[in-house]
GROMACS .gro file of C-alpha atoms in nm:
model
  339
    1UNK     CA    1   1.460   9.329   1.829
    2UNK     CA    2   1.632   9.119   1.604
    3UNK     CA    3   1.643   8.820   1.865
    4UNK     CA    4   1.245   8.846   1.861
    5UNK     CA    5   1.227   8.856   1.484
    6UNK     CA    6   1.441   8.516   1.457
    7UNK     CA    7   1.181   8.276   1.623
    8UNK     CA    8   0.906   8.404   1.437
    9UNK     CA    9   1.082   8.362   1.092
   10UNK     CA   10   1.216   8.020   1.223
   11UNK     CA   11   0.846   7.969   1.289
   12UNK     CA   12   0.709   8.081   0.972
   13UNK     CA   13   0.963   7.869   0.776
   14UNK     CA   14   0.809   7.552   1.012
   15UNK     CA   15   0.446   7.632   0.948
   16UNK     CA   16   0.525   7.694   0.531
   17UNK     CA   17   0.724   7.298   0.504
   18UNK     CA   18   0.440   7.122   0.689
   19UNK     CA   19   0.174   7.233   0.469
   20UNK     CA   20   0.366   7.240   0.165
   21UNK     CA   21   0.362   6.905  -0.054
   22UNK     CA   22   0.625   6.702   0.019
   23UNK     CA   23   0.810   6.515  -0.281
   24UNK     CA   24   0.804   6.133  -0.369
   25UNK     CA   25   1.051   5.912  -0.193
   26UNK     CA   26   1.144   6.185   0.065
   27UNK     CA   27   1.048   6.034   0.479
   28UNK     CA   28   0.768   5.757   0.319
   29UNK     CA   29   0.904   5.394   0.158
   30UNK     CA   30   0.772   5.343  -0.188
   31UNK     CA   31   0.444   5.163  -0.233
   32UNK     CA   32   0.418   4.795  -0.328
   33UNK     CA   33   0.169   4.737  -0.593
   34UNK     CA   34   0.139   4.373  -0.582
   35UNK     CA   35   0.094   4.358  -0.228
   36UNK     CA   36  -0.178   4.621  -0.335
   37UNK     CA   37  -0.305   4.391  -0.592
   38UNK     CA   38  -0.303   4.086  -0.367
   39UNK     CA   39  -0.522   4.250  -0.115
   40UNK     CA   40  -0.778   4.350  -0.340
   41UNK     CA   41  -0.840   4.003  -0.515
   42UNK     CA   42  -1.152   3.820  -0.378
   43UNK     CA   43  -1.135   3.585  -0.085
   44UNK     CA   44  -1.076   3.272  -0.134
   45UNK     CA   45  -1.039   3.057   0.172
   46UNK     CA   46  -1.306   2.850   0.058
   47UNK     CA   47  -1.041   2.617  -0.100
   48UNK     CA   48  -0.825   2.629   0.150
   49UNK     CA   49  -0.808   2.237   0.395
   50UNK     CA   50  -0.757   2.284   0.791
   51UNK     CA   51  -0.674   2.026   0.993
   52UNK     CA   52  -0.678   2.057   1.390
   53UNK     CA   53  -0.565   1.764   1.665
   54UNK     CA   54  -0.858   1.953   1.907
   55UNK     CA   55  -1.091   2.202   1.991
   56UNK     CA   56  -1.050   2.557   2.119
   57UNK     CA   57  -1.066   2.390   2.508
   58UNK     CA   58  -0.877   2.076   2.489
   59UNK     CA   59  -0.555   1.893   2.491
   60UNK     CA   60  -0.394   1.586   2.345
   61UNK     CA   61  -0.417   1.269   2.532
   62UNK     CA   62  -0.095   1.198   2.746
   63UNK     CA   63  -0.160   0.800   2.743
   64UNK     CA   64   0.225   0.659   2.787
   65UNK     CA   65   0.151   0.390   2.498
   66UNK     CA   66   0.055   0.617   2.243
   67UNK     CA   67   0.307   0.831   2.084
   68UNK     CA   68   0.355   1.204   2.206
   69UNK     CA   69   0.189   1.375   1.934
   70UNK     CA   70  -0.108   1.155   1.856
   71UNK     CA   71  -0.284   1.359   1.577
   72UNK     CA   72   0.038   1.409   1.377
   73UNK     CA   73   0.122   0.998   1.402
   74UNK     CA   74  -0.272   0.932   1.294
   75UNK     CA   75  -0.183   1.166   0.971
   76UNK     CA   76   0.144   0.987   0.886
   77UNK     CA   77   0.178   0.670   1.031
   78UNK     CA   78  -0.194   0.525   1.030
   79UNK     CA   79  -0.099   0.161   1.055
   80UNK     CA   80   0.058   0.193   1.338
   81UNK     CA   81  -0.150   0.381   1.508
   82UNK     CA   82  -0.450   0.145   1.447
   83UNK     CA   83  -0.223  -0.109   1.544
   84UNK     CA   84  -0.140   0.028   1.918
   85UNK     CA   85  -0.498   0.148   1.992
   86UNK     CA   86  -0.664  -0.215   1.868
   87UNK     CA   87  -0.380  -0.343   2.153
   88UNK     CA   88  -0.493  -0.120   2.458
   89UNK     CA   89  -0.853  -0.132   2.396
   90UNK     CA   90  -0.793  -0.539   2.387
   91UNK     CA   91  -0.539  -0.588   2.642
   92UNK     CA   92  -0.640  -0.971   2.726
   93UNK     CA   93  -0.778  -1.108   2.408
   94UNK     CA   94  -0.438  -1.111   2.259
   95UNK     CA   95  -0.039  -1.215   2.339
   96UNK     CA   96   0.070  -0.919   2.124
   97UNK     CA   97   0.225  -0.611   2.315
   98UNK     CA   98   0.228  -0.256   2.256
   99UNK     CA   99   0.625  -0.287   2.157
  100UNK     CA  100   0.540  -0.605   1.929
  101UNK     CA  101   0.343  -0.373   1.697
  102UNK     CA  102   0.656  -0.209   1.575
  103UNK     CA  103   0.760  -0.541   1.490
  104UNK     CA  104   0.498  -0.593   1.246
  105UNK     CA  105   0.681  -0.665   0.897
  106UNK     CA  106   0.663  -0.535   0.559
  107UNK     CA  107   0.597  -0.210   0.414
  108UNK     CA  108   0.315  -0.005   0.313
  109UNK     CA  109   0.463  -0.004  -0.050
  110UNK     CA  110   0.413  -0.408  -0.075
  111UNK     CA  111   0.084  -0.553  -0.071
  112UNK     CA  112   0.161  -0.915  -0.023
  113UNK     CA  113   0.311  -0.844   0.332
  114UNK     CA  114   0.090  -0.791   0.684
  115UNK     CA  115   0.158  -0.371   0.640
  116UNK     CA  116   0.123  -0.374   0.333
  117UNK     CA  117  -0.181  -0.565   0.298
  118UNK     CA  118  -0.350  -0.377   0.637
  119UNK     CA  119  -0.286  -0.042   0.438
  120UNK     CA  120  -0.466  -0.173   0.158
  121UNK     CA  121  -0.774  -0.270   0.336
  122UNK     CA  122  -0.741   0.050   0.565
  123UNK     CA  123  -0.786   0.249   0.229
  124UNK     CA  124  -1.133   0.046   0.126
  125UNK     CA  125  -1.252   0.057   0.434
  126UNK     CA  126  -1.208   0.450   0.486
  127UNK     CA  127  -1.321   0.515   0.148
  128UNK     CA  128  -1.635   0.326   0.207
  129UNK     CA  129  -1.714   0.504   0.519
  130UNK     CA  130  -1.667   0.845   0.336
  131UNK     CA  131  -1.837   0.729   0.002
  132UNK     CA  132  -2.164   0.689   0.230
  133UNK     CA  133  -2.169   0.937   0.487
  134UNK     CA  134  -2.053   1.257   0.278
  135UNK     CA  135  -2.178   1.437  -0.014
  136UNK     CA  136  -2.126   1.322  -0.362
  137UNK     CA  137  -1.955   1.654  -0.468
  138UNK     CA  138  -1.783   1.678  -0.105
  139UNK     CA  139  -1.597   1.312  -0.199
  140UNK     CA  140  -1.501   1.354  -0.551
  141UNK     CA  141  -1.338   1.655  -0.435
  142UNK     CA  142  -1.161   1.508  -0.142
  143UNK     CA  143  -1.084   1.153  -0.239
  144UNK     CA  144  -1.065   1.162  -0.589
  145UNK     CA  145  -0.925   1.427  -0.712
  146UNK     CA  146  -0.558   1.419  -0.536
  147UNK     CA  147  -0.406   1.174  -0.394
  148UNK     CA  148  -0.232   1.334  -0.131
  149UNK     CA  149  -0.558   1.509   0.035
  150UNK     CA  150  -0.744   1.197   0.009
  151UNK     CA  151  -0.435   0.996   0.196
  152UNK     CA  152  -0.483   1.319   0.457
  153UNK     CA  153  -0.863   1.274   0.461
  154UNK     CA  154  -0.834   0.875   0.524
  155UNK     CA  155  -0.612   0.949   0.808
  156UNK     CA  156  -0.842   1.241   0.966
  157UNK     CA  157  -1.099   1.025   0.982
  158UNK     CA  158  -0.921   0.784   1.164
  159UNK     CA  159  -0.726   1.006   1.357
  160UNK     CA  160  -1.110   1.116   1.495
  161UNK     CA  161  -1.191   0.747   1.536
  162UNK     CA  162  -0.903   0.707   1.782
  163UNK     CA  163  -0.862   1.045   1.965
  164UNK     CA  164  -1.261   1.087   2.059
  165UNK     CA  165  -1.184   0.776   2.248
  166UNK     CA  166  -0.994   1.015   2.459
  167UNK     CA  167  -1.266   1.289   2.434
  168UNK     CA  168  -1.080   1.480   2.214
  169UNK     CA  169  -1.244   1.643   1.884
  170UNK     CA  170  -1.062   1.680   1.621
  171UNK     CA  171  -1.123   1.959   1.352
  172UNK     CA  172  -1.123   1.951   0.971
  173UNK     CA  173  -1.238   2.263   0.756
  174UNK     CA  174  -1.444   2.267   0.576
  175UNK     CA  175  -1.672   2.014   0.761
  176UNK     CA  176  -1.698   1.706   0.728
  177UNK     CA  177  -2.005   1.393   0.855
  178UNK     CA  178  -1.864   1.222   1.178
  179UNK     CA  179  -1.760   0.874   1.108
  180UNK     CA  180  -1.636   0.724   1.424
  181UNK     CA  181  -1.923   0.551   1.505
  182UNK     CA  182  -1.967   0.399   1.196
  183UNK     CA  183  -2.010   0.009   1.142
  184UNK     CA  184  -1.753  -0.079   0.932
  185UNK     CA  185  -1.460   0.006   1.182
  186UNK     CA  186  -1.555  -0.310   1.305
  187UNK     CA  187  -1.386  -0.445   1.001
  188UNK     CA  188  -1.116  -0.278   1.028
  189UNK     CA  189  -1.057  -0.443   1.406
  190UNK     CA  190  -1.150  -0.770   1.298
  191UNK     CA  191  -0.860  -0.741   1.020
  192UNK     CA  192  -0.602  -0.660   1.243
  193UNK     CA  193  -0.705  -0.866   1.509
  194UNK     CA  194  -0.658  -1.136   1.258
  195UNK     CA  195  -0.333  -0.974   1.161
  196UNK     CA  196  -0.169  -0.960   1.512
  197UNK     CA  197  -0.277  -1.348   1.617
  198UNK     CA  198  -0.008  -1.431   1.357
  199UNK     CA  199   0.232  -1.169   1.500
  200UNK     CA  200   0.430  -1.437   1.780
  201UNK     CA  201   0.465  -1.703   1.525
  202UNK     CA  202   0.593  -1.456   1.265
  203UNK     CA  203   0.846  -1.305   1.497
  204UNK     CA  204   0.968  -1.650   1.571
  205UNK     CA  205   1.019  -1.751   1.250
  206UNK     CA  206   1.243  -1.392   1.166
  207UNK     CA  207   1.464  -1.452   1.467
  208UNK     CA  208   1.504  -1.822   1.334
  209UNK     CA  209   1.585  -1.708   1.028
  210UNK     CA  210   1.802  -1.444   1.111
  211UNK     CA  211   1.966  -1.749   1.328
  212UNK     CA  212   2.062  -1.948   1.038
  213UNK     CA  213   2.174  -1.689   0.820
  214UNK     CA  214   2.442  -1.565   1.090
  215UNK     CA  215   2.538  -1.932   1.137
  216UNK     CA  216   2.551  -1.955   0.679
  217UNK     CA  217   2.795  -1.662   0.782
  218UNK     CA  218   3.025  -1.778   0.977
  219UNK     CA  219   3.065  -2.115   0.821
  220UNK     CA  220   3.139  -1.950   0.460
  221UNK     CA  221   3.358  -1.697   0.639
  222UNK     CA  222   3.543  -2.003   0.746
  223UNK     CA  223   3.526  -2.178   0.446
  224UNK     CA  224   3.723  -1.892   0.256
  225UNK     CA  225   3.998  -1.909   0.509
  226UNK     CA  226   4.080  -2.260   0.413
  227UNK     CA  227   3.971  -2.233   0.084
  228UNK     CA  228   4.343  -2.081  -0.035
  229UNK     CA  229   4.519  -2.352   0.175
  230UNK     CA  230   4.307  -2.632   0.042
  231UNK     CA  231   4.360  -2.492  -0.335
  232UNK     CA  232   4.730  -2.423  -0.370
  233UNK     CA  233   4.846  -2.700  -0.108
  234UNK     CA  234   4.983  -2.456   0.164
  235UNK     CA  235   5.349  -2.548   0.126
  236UNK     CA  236   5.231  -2.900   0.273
  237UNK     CA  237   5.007  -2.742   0.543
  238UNK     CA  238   4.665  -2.890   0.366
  239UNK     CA  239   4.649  -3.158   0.074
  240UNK     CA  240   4.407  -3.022  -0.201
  241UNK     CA  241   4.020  -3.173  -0.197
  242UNK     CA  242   3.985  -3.494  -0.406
  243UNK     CA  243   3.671  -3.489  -0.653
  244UNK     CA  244   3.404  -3.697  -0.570
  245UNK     CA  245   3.297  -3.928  -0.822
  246UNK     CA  246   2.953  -3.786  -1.003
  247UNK     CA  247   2.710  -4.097  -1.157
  248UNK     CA  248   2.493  -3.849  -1.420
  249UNK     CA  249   2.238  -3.971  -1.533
  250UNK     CA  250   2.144  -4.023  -1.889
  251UNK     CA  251   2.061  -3.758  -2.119
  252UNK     CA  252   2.253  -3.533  -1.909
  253UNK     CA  253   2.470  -3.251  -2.015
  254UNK     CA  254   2.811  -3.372  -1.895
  255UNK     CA  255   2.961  -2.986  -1.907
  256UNK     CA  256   2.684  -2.859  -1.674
  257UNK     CA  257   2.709  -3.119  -1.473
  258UNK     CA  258   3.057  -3.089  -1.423
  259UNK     CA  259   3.072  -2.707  -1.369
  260UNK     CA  260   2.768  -2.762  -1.100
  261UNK     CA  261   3.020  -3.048  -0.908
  262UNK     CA  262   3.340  -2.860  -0.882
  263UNK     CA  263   3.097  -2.531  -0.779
  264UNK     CA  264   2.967  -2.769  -0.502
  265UNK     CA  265   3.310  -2.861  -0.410
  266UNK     CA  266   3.449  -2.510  -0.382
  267UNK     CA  267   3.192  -2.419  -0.134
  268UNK     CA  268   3.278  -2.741   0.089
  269UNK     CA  269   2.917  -2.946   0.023
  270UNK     CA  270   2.974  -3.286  -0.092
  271UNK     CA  271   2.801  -3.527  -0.365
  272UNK     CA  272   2.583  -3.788  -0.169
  273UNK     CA  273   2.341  -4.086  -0.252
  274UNK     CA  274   2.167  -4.042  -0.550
  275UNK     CA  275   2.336  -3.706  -0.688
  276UNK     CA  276   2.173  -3.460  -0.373
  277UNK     CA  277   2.393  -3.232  -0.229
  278UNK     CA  278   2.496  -3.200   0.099
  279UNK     CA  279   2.671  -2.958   0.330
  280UNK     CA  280   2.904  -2.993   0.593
  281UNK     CA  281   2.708  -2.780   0.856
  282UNK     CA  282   2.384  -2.947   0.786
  283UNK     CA  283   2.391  -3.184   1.113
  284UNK     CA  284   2.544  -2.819   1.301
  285UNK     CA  285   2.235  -2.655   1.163
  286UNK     CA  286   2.008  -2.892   1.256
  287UNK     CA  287   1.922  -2.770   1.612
  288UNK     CA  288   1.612  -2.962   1.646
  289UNK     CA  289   1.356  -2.685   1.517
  290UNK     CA  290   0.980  -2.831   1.494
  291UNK     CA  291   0.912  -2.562   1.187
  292UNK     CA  292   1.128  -2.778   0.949
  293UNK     CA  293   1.364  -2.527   0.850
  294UNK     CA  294   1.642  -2.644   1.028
  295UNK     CA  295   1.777  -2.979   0.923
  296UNK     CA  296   1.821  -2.896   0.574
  297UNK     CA  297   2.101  -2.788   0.347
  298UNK     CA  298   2.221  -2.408   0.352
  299UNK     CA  299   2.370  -2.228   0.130
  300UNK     CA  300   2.396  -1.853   0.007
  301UNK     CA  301   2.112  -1.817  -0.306
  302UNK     CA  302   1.904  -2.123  -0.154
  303UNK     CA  303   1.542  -2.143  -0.153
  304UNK     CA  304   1.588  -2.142   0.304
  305UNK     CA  305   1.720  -1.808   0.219
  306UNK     CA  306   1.489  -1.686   0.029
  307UNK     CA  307   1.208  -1.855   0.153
  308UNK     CA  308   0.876  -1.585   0.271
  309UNK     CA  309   0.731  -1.554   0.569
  310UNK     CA  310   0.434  -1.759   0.667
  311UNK     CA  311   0.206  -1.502   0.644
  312UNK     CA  312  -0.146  -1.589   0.596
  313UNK     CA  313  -0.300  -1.366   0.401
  314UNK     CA  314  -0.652  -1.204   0.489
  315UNK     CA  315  -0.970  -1.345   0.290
  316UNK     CA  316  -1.150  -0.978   0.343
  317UNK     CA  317  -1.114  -0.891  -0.079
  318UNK     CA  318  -1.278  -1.166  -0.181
  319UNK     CA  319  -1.537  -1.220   0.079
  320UNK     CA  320  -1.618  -0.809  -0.082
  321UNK     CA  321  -1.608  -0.945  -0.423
  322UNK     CA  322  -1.856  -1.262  -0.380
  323UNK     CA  323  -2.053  -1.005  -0.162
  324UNK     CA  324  -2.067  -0.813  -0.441
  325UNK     CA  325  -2.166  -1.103  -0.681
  326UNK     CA  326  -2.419  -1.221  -0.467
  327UNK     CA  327  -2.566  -0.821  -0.488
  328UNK     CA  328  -2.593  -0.833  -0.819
  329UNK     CA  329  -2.758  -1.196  -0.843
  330UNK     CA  330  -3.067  -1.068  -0.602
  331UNK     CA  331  -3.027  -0.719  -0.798
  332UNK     CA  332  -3.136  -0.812  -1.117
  333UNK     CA  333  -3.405  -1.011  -0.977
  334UNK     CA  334  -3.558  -0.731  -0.795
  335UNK     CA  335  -3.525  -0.549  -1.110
  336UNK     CA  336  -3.672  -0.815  -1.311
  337UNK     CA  337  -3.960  -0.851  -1.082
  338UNK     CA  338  -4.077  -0.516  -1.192
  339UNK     CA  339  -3.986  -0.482  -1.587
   0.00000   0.00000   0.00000
């Protein structure tokens, strides 16, 4: 009897805790009011910028000559990538290689050199074909607002330039116009294809440069071995350098004069006709180059050294600015023809 009576309390006891109220803290983890908070505030996705290499269906391109990740080199390395894909859709109007277009010097952050100069150009360009195929809202708000989502939006649209040559689409949210087919890409080829038909000439002047400079080197290197021997005497091993005699000219100032001689001296170049210095390695450096940089006198803070590449610099700024000119000549005409 008293077995049967032990379930049924044991029972009873059950039934009374489940339906009773349970206290704070006891079996359930303590709410989180801000995550609360945060899921009651409005949407607001409408500010947020997507960008996608393709489409629900599709794939990037495997092409061996373009790098593995296309979309992500298109949003961080434009140049380059305009580069390469101006190369294989052009394979025998130029001598310039896929590999050469790594070559290319300069840097994005220096306007006078061929990157430097291409990214410039790259950034009218792309903000002309935006400026007249979006909104005027959609652009102040993407290209003039921050710099870092316009420099994403420039490259987005190029990035869909080169990858729907492929067949790929490339997404951006919100929406944006296509541009790919728009007419002033052409101007963007034309500028680098006027860009890379100076590429072989600059490379050969680098490597010729880089030539002389290892042979400066060396022939200072050896300079400052004997320059101790030739200084103290070497216990009889080398005589010291006589001074060559120095004819200054009048009105000159005989200290400076003086301090420039025995500098010449030290570094092993020696006085010749008519005051012009001369180095010993100038007939050793003269290997017979047609460019003219060759035969002359080398020496570490000389105008060889620090001479700039032969870069000719693109005409397409001010061929936009007497456009532009010529605009607003016919432009106030029209308007004149009707005040």
């Amino acid at each position: 009897m008293a077995s049967s009576q032990a379930p049924a309390a044991a029972a009873a006891g059950g039934g009374s805790s489940a339906q009773g109220p349970q206290q704070p803290g006891q079996g359930q983890p303590p709410l989180n009011t801000a995550l609360i908070n945060l899921a009651l505030l409005p949407p607001m996705h409408h500010e947020d910028i997507h960008f996608a290499a393709t489409q629900a269906d599709e794939y990037l391109p495997t092409n061996p000559e373009l790098p593995a990740d296309l979309f992500t080199a298109c949003l961080t390395t434009p140049i380059k990538v305009a580069l390469r894909f101006w190369v294989i859709r052009n394979p025998r109007t130029s001598k310039v290689t896929v590999e050469m277009c790594d070559q290319v010097p300069g840097s994005v952050l220096e306007r006078r050199t061929p990157i430097g100069e291409l990214n410039w150009i790259f950034t009218s360009i792309t903000d002309t074909i935006a400026w007249s195929t979006m909104p005027r809202e959609q652009f102040r708000k993407f290209f003039r607002q921050d710099m870092a989502v316009a420099s994403l939006y420039r490259n987005f649209m190029l990035a869909d330039r080169v990858m729907r040559f492929y067949g790929v689409h490339p997404q951006v949210t919100p929406p944006m116009p296509p541009t790919h087919k728009h007419p002033l890409w052409d101007s963007l080829d034309l500028e680098i294809d006027m860009c890379l038909q100076q590429l072989p000439r600059l490379l050969r002047d680098m490597e010729r440069k880089k030539q002389r400079e290892d042979r400066m080197a060396r022939s200072l290197v050896r300079k400052q071995q004997h320059y101790p021997a030739a200084v103290n005497g070497g216990g009889g091993a080398c005589a010291p350098l006589p001074l060559p005699e120095f004819k200054a000219p009048l009105g000159t100032n005989l200290e400076i004069a003086g301090d420039f001689v025995s500098m010449s001296c030290r570094h092993g170049s020696r006085i010749g006709l008519g005051g012009t210095i001369e180095s010993e390695d100038d007939e050793s450096d003269s290997d017979g180059d047609s460019d003219g940089g060759g035969g002359g006198p080398i020496s570490p803070g000389s105008r060889e050294s620090q001479q700039p590449l032969g870069y000719v610099s693109s005409s397409y700024f001010s061929n936009q600015l007497y456009a532009f000119e010529v605009w607003l000549q016919h432009a106030a005409t029209v308007v004149s023809q009707f005040v």
